Amino acid sequence: MGANNLNLLSPPEQFGIVGPGIYRSDMLQQPHFSYLKQFGFKTLVMLSPELPNRVTTNFIEEGDIKLVHVGMATWKPTQPTTWRPVSEELIKEGLELILDYRSYAGTKARYVNEQFIELFDLDLVTLPLHLPAWFIDQQRMLAEEEAEEASRLQ
């Protein structure tokens, strides 16, 4: 088999599993499309303010993938200009859609972004009516850990 016949699979940078059927990555590029096709994605959520390039747009359209571009509507400088790098609305929507910044940012993490996420007002987040199983499991484990800690301190 010649080198030209090899179909290389190249995942996007920062690609990882968030939960069953939920993945995240850095911006998509053409070399990633062969790899991504095997997942049969139905929805792509973009948090970036940039528009996808023409090649990526074609990939989305050809794959009949729904594009939810949260970044276009909510990624704007805060008014008046503050230390906040992004709007609270973007963080709120990102958290509602699933956000695990530090695990995937790695060496590209920005301290000011991490600080803003840590200080974000979680009361702004609205949980969906039907929570995913992984979220319910996580909440249960957290409650168990808190109960163990409380009983240990008594």
mmCIF file of N, CA and C in Angstrom, residues 5-91:
data_model
loop_
_atom_site.group_PDB
_atom_site.id
_atom_site.type_symbol
_atom_site.label_atom_id
_atom_site.label_comp_id
_atom_site.label_asym_id
_atom_site.label_seq_id
_atom_site.Cartn_x
_atom_site.Cartn_y
_atom_site.Cartn_z
ATOM 1 N N ASN A 5 -2.134 6.203 -0.196
ATOM 2 C CA ASN A 5 -3.379 5.498 0.092
ATOM 3 C C ASN A 5 -3.720 5.472 1.583
ATOM 4 N N LEU A 6 -2.769 5.901 2.414
ATOM 5 C CA LEU A 6 -3.019 5.890 3.852
ATOM 6 C C LEU A 6 -3.966 7.023 4.222
ATOM 7 N N ASN A 7 -4.954 6.696 5.004
ATOM 8 C CA ASN A 7 -5.893 7.703 5.476
ATOM 9 C C ASN A 7 -5.554 7.982 6.937
ATOM 10 N N LEU A 8 -4.716 8.995 7.171
ATOM 11 C CA LEU A 8 -4.257 9.296 8.514
ATOM 12 C C LEU A 8 -5.372 9.913 9.346
ATOM 13 N N LEU A 9 -5.452 9.476 10.573
ATOM 14 C CA LEU A 9 -6.438 10.024 11.492
ATOM 15 C C LEU A 9 -5.720 10.940 12.477
ATOM 16 N N SER A 10 -6.122 12.191 12.483
ATOM 17 C CA SER A 10 -5.471 13.186 13.315
ATOM 18 C C SER A 10 -6.512 13.916 14.158
ATOM 19 N N PRO A 11 -6.541 13.660 15.473
ATOM 20 C CA PRO A 11 -7.517 14.373 16.305
ATOM 21 C C PRO A 11 -7.123 15.840 16.448
ATOM 22 N N PRO A 12 -8.105 16.695 16.690
ATOM 23 C CA PRO A 12 -7.794 18.105 16.924
ATOM 24 C C PRO A 12 -6.992 18.259 18.220
ATOM 25 N N GLU A 13 -6.279 19.363 18.343
ATOM 26 C CA GLU A 13 -5.563 19.635 19.581
ATOM 27 C C GLU A 13 -6.570 19.734 20.713
ATOM 28 N N GLN A 14 -6.146 19.339 21.890
ATOM 29 C CA GLN A 14 -6.964 19.399 23.103
ATOM 30 C C GLN A 14 -8.238 18.553 23.011
ATOM 31 N N PHE A 15 -8.270 17.563 22.118
ATOM 32 C CA PHE A 15 -9.451 16.721 21.966
ATOM 33 C C PHE A 15 -9.559 15.793 23.168
ATOM 34 N N GLY A 16 -10.755 15.669 23.710
ATOM 35 C CA GLY A 16 -10.947 14.777 24.839
ATOM 36 C C GLY A 16 -12.409 14.505 25.104
ATOM 37 N N ILE A 17 -12.648 13.480 25.898
ATOM 38 C CA ILE A 17 -14.007 13.088 26.265
ATOM 39 C C ILE A 17 -14.417 13.867 27.511
ATOM 40 N N VAL A 18 -15.568 14.498 27.437
ATOM 41 C CA VAL A 18 -16.136 15.196 28.591
ATOM 42 C C VAL A 18 -17.068 14.244 29.327
ATOM 43 N N GLY A 19 -17.851 13.495 28.577
ATOM 44 C CA GLY A 19 -18.796 12.528 29.114
ATOM 45 C C GLY A 19 -19.263 11.663 27.967
ATOM 46 N N PRO A 20 -20.120 10.682 28.223
ATOM 47 C CA PRO A 20 -20.594 9.822 27.135
ATOM 48 C C PRO A 20 -21.225 10.642 26.002
ATOM 49 N N GLY A 21 -20.638 10.542 24.827
ATOM 50 C CA GLY A 21 -21.160 11.242 23.655
ATOM 51 C C GLY A 21 -20.865 12.728 23.624
ATOM 52 N N ILE A 22 -20.052 13.220 24.566
ATOM 53 C CA ILE A 22 -19.713 14.646 24.620
ATOM 54 C C ILE A 22 -18.198 14.783 24.580
ATOM 55 N N TYR A 23 -17.716 15.570 23.617
ATOM 56 C CA TYR A 23 -16.287 15.754 23.420
ATOM 57 C C TYR A 23 -15.988 17.246 23.325
ATOM 58 N N ARG A 24 -14.718 17.593 23.477
ATOM 59 C CA ARG A 24 -14.314 18.978 23.309
ATOM 60 C C ARG A 24 -12.950 19.010 22.632
ATOM 61 N N SER A 25 -12.639 20.147 22.024
ATOM 62 C CA SER A 25 -11.346 20.285 21.369
ATOM 63 C C SER A 25 -11.059 21.749 21.086
ATOM 64 N N ASP A 26 -9.879 21.950 20.557
ATOM 65 C CA ASP A 26 -9.487 23.258 20.050
ATOM 66 C C ASP A 26 -10.181 23.445 18.697
ATOM 67 N N MET A 27 -9.882 24.519 17.999
ATOM 68 C CA MET A 27 -10.506 24.790 16.702
ATOM 69 C C MET A 27 -10.271 23.637 15.722
ATOM 70 N N LEU A 28 -11.276 23.341 14.917
ATOM 71 C CA LEU A 28 -11.191 22.258 13.938
ATOM 72 C C LEU A 28 -10.479 22.735 12.682
ATOM 73 N N GLN A 29 -9.669 21.847 12.130
ATOM 74 C CA GLN A 29 -8.960 22.114 10.881
ATOM 75 C C GLN A 29 -9.166 20.914 9.956
ATOM 76 N N GLN A 30 -8.935 21.103 8.678
ATOM 77 C CA GLN A 30 -9.171 20.056 7.688
ATOM 78 C C GLN A 30 -8.480 18.727 8.008
ATOM 79 N N PRO A 31 -7.235 18.716 8.502
ATOM 80 C CA PRO A 31 -6.603 17.423 8.799
ATOM 81 C C PRO A 31 -7.342 16.593 9.855
ATOM 82 N N HIS A 32 -8.240 17.209 10.605
ATOM 83 C CA HIS A 32 -8.963 16.505 11.668
ATOM 84 C C HIS A 32 -10.249 15.836 11.186
ATOM 85 N N PHE A 33 -10.733 16.203 10.025
ATOM 86 C CA PHE A 33 -12.064 15.783 9.594
ATOM 87 C C PHE A 33 -12.211 14.271 9.468
ATOM 88 N N SER A 34 -11.203 13.580 8.940
ATOM 89 C CA SER A 34 -11.292 12.115 8.814
ATOM 90 C C SER A 34 -11.456 11.471 10.181
ATOM 91 N N TYR A 35 -10.731 11.972 11.155
ATOM 92 C CA TYR A 35 -10.828 11.449 12.517
ATOM 93 C C TYR A 35 -12.213 11.723 13.102
ATOM 94 N N LEU A 36 -12.710 12.930 12.917
ATOM 95 C CA LEU A 36 -13.981 13.339 13.521
ATOM 96 C C LEU A 36 -15.192 12.655 12.898
ATOM 97 N N LYS A 37 -15.096 12.278 11.625
ATOM 98 C CA LYS A 37 -16.233 11.637 10.947
ATOM 99 C C LYS A 37 -16.670 10.357 11.640
ATOM 100 N N GLN A 38 -15.736 9.646 12.253
ATOM 101 C CA GLN A 38 -16.066 8.367 12.889
ATOM 102 C C GLN A 38 -16.998 8.523 14.093
ATOM 103 N N PHE A 39 -17.119 9.724 14.627
ATOM 104 C CA PHE A 39 -17.972 9.945 15.797
ATOM 105 C C PHE A 39 -19.425 10.228 15.433
ATOM 106 N N GLY A 40 -19.678 10.661 14.210
ATOM 107 C CA GLY A 40 -21.042 10.955 13.784
ATOM 108 C C GLY A 40 -21.693 12.073 14.590
ATOM 109 N N PHE A 41 -20.957 13.138 14.802
ATOM 110 C CA PHE A 41 -21.477 14.251 15.598
ATOM 111 C C PHE A 41 -22.766 14.811 15.016
ATOM 112 N N LYS A 42 -23.663 15.208 15.906
ATOM 113 C CA LYS A 42 -24.926 15.828 15.497
ATOM 114 C C LYS A 42 -24.916 17.323 15.766
ATOM 115 N N THR A 43 -24.145 17.751 16.770
ATOM 116 C CA THR A 43 -24.103 19.154 17.156
ATOM 117 C C THR A 43 -22.667 19.561 17.455
ATOM 118 N N LEU A 44 -22.320 20.770 17.062
ATOM 119 C CA LEU A 44 -21.021 21.359 17.355
ATOM 120 C C LEU A 44 -21.283 22.675 18.068
ATOM 121 N N VAL A 45 -20.745 22.821 19.275
ATOM 122 C CA VAL A 45 -20.892 24.061 20.038
ATOM 123 C C VAL A 45 -19.560 24.793 19.977
ATOM 124 N N MET A 46 -19.579 25.995 19.418
ATOM 125 C CA MET A 46 -18.369 26.817 19.327
ATOM 126 C C MET A 46 -18.446 27.933 20.348
ATOM 127 N N LEU A 47 -17.401 28.058 21.175
ATOM 128 C CA LEU A 47 -17.326 29.132 22.152
ATOM 129 C C LEU A 47 -16.468 30.282 21.642
ATOM 130 N N SER A 48 -15.751 30.062 20.578
ATOM 131 C CA SER A 48 -14.854 31.065 20.013
ATOM 132 C C SER A 48 -15.634 32.179 19.321
ATOM 133 N N PRO A 49 -15.120 33.418 19.378
ATOM 134 C CA PRO A 49 -15.805 34.498 18.671
ATOM 135 C C PRO A 49 -15.573 34.450 17.163
ATOM 136 N N GLU A 50 -14.546 33.713 16.727
ATOM 137 C CA GLU A 50 -14.245 33.645 15.302
ATOM 138 C C GLU A 50 -15.245 32.762 14.563
ATOM 139 N N LEU A 51 -15.498 33.128 13.330
ATOM 140 C CA LEU A 51 -16.331 32.292 12.465
ATOM 141 C C LEU A 51 -15.505 31.110 11.989
ATOM 142 N N PRO A 52 -16.120 29.939 11.810
ATOM 143 C CA PRO A 52 -15.361 28.822 11.243
ATOM 144 C C PRO A 52 -14.982 29.149 9.800
ATOM 145 N N ASN A 53 -13.817 28.642 9.374
ATOM 146 C CA ASN A 53 -13.401 28.909 7.993
ATOM 147 C C ASN A 53 -14.283 28.127 7.020
ATOM 148 N N ARG A 54 -14.157 28.405 5.745
ATOM 149 C CA ARG A 54 -15.013 27.815 4.713
ATOM 150 C C ARG A 54 -14.904 26.287 4.709
ATOM 151 N N VAL A 55 -13.703 25.754 4.851
ATOM 152 C CA VAL A 55 -13.514 24.301 4.820
ATOM 153 C C VAL A 55 -14.243 23.652 6.006
ATOM 154 N N THR A 56 -14.139 24.253 7.169
ATOM 155 C CA THR A 56 -14.828 23.726 8.350
ATOM 156 C C THR A 56 -16.336 23.853 8.188
ATOM 157 N N THR A 57 -16.789 24.972 7.654
ATOM 158 C CA THR A 57 -18.220 25.163 7.403
ATOM 159 C C THR A 57 -18.744 24.093 6.456
ATOM 160 N N ASN A 58 -17.988 23.783 5.416
ATOM 161 C CA ASN A 58 -18.386 22.725 4.479
ATOM 162 C C ASN A 58 -18.467 21.370 5.185
ATOM 163 N N PHE A 59 -17.490 21.080 6.050
ATOM 164 C CA PHE A 59 -17.490 19.824 6.809
ATOM 165 C C PHE A 59 -18.752 19.728 7.670
ATOM 166 N N ILE A 60 -19.107 20.821 8.330
ATOM 167 C CA ILE A 60 -20.293 20.860 9.186
ATOM 168 C C ILE A 60 -21.554 20.633 8.355
ATOM 169 N N GLU A 61 -21.649 21.319 7.231
ATOM 170 C CA GLU A 61 -22.834 21.195 6.371
ATOM 171 C C GLU A 61 -22.943 19.805 5.759
ATOM 172 N N GLU A 62 -21.828 19.275 5.250
ATOM 173 C CA GLU A 62 -21.840 17.954 4.617
ATOM 174 C C GLU A 62 -22.169 16.852 5.627
ATOM 175 N N GLY A 63 -21.760 17.043 6.879
ATOM 176 C CA GLY A 63 -22.038 16.052 7.914
ATOM 177 C C GLY A 63 -23.400 16.235 8.558
ATOM 178 N N ASP A 64 -24.165 17.206 8.071
ATOM 179 C CA ASP A 64 -25.485 17.520 8.630
ATOM 180 C C ASP A 64 -25.382 17.744 10.142
ATOM 181 N N ILE A 65 -24.360 18.531 10.516
ATOM 182 C CA ILE A 65 -24.090 18.836 11.918
ATOM 183 C C ILE A 65 -24.686 20.202 12.236
ATOM 184 N N LYS A 66 -25.392 20.276 13.337
ATOM 185 C CA LYS A 66 -25.967 21.555 13.777
ATOM 186 C C LYS A 66 -24.860 22.369 14.453
ATOM 187 N N LEU A 67 -24.685 23.615 14.036
ATOM 188 C CA LEU A 67 -23.686 24.497 14.631
ATOM 189 C C LEU A 67 -24.371 25.444 15.609
ATOM 190 N N VAL A 68 -23.930 25.400 16.865
ATOM 191 C CA VAL A 68 -24.388 26.346 17.883
ATOM 192 C C VAL A 68 -23.185 27.219 18.194
ATOM 193 N N HIS A 69 -23.218 28.451 17.701
ATOM 194 C CA HIS A 69 -22.073 29.343 17.843
ATOM 195 C C HIS A 69 -22.336 30.330 18.975
ATOM 196 N N VAL A 70 -22.132 29.869 20.192
ATOM 197 C CA VAL A 70 -22.362 30.676 21.384
ATOM 198 C C VAL A 70 -21.453 31.901 21.386
ATOM 199 N N GLY A 71 -20.234 31.727 20.929
ATOM 200 C CA GLY A 71 -19.264 32.812 20.964
ATOM 201 C C GLY A 71 -19.669 34.045 20.195
ATOM 202 N N MET A 72 -20.398 33.881 19.101
ATOM 203 C CA MET A 72 -20.794 35.038 18.294
ATOM 204 C C MET A 72 -21.716 35.968 19.068
ATOM 205 N N ALA A 73 -22.621 35.410 19.826
ATOM 206 C CA ALA A 73 -23.616 36.232 20.515
ATOM 207 C C ALA A 73 -23.108 36.775 21.841
ATOM 208 N N THR A 74 -22.210 36.053 22.496
ATOM 209 C CA THR A 74 -21.878 36.426 23.864
ATOM 210 C C THR A 74 -20.427 36.789 24.101
ATOM 211 N N TRP A 75 -19.550 36.561 23.149
ATOM 212 C CA TRP A 75 -18.142 36.882 23.351
ATOM 213 C C TRP A 75 -17.934 38.318 22.921
ATOM 214 N N LYS A 76 -17.988 39.183 23.873
ATOM 215 C CA LYS A 76 -17.794 40.598 23.581
ATOM 216 C C LYS A 76 -17.131 41.229 24.788
ATOM 217 N N PRO A 77 -16.394 42.294 24.570
ATOM 218 C CA PRO A 77 -15.766 42.951 25.718
ATOM 219 C C PRO A 77 -16.841 43.412 26.698
ATOM 220 N N THR A 78 -16.539 43.293 27.966
ATOM 221 C CA THR A 78 -17.495 43.752 28.963
ATOM 222 C C THR A 78 -17.510 45.274 28.960
ATOM 223 N N GLN A 79 -18.654 45.840 29.205
ATOM 224 C CA GLN A 79 -18.805 47.293 29.225
ATOM 225 C C GLN A 79 -19.201 47.730 30.616
ATOM 226 N N PRO A 80 -18.579 48.662 31.258
ATOM 227 C CA PRO A 80 -17.350 49.285 30.801
ATOM 228 C C PRO A 80 -16.189 48.298 30.891
ATOM 229 N N THR A 81 -15.096 48.626 30.252
ATOM 230 C CA THR A 81 -13.947 47.736 30.221
ATOM 231 C C THR A 81 -13.511 47.418 31.646
ATOM 232 N N THR A 82 -13.368 46.132 31.934
ATOM 233 C CA THR A 82 -12.961 45.685 33.264
ATOM 234 C C THR A 82 -11.849 44.660 33.106
ATOM 235 N N TRP A 83 -11.471 44.058 34.210
ATOM 236 C CA TRP A 83 -10.445 43.022 34.167
ATOM 237 C C TRP A 83 -10.963 41.738 33.545
ATOM 238 N N ARG A 84 -12.291 41.629 33.386
ATOM 239 C CA ARG A 84 -12.882 40.400 32.868
ATOM 240 C C ARG A 84 -12.543 40.219 31.391
ATOM 241 N N PRO A 85 -11.977 39.063 31.042
ATOM 242 C CA PRO A 85 -11.581 38.839 29.649
ATOM 243 C C PRO A 85 -12.755 38.530 28.725
ATOM 244 N N VAL A 86 -13.880 38.068 29.274
ATOM 245 C CA VAL A 86 -15.058 37.721 28.473
ATOM 246 C C VAL A 86 -16.310 38.102 29.262
ATOM 247 N N SER A 87 -17.443 38.076 28.596
ATOM 248 C CA SER A 87 -18.693 38.439 29.263
ATOM 249 C C SER A 87 -19.163 37.319 30.192
ATOM 250 N N GLU A 88 -19.932 37.690 31.207
ATOM 251 C CA GLU A 88 -20.502 36.687 32.103
ATOM 252 C C GLU A 88 -21.456 35.771 31.344
ATOM 253 N N GLU A 89 -22.143 36.324 30.347
ATOM 254 C CA GLU A 89 -23.093 35.527 29.570
ATOM 255 C C GLU A 89 -22.389 34.366 28.864
ATOM 256 N N LEU A 90 -21.187 34.623 28.317
ATOM 257 C CA LEU A 90 -20.442 33.546 27.650
ATOM 258 C C LEU A 90 -20.081 32.454 28.651
ATOM 259 N N ILE A 91 -19.592 32.834 29.804
ATOM 260 C CA ILE A 91 -19.228 31.843 30.807
ATOM 261 C C ILE A 91 -20.462 31.077 31.261
#
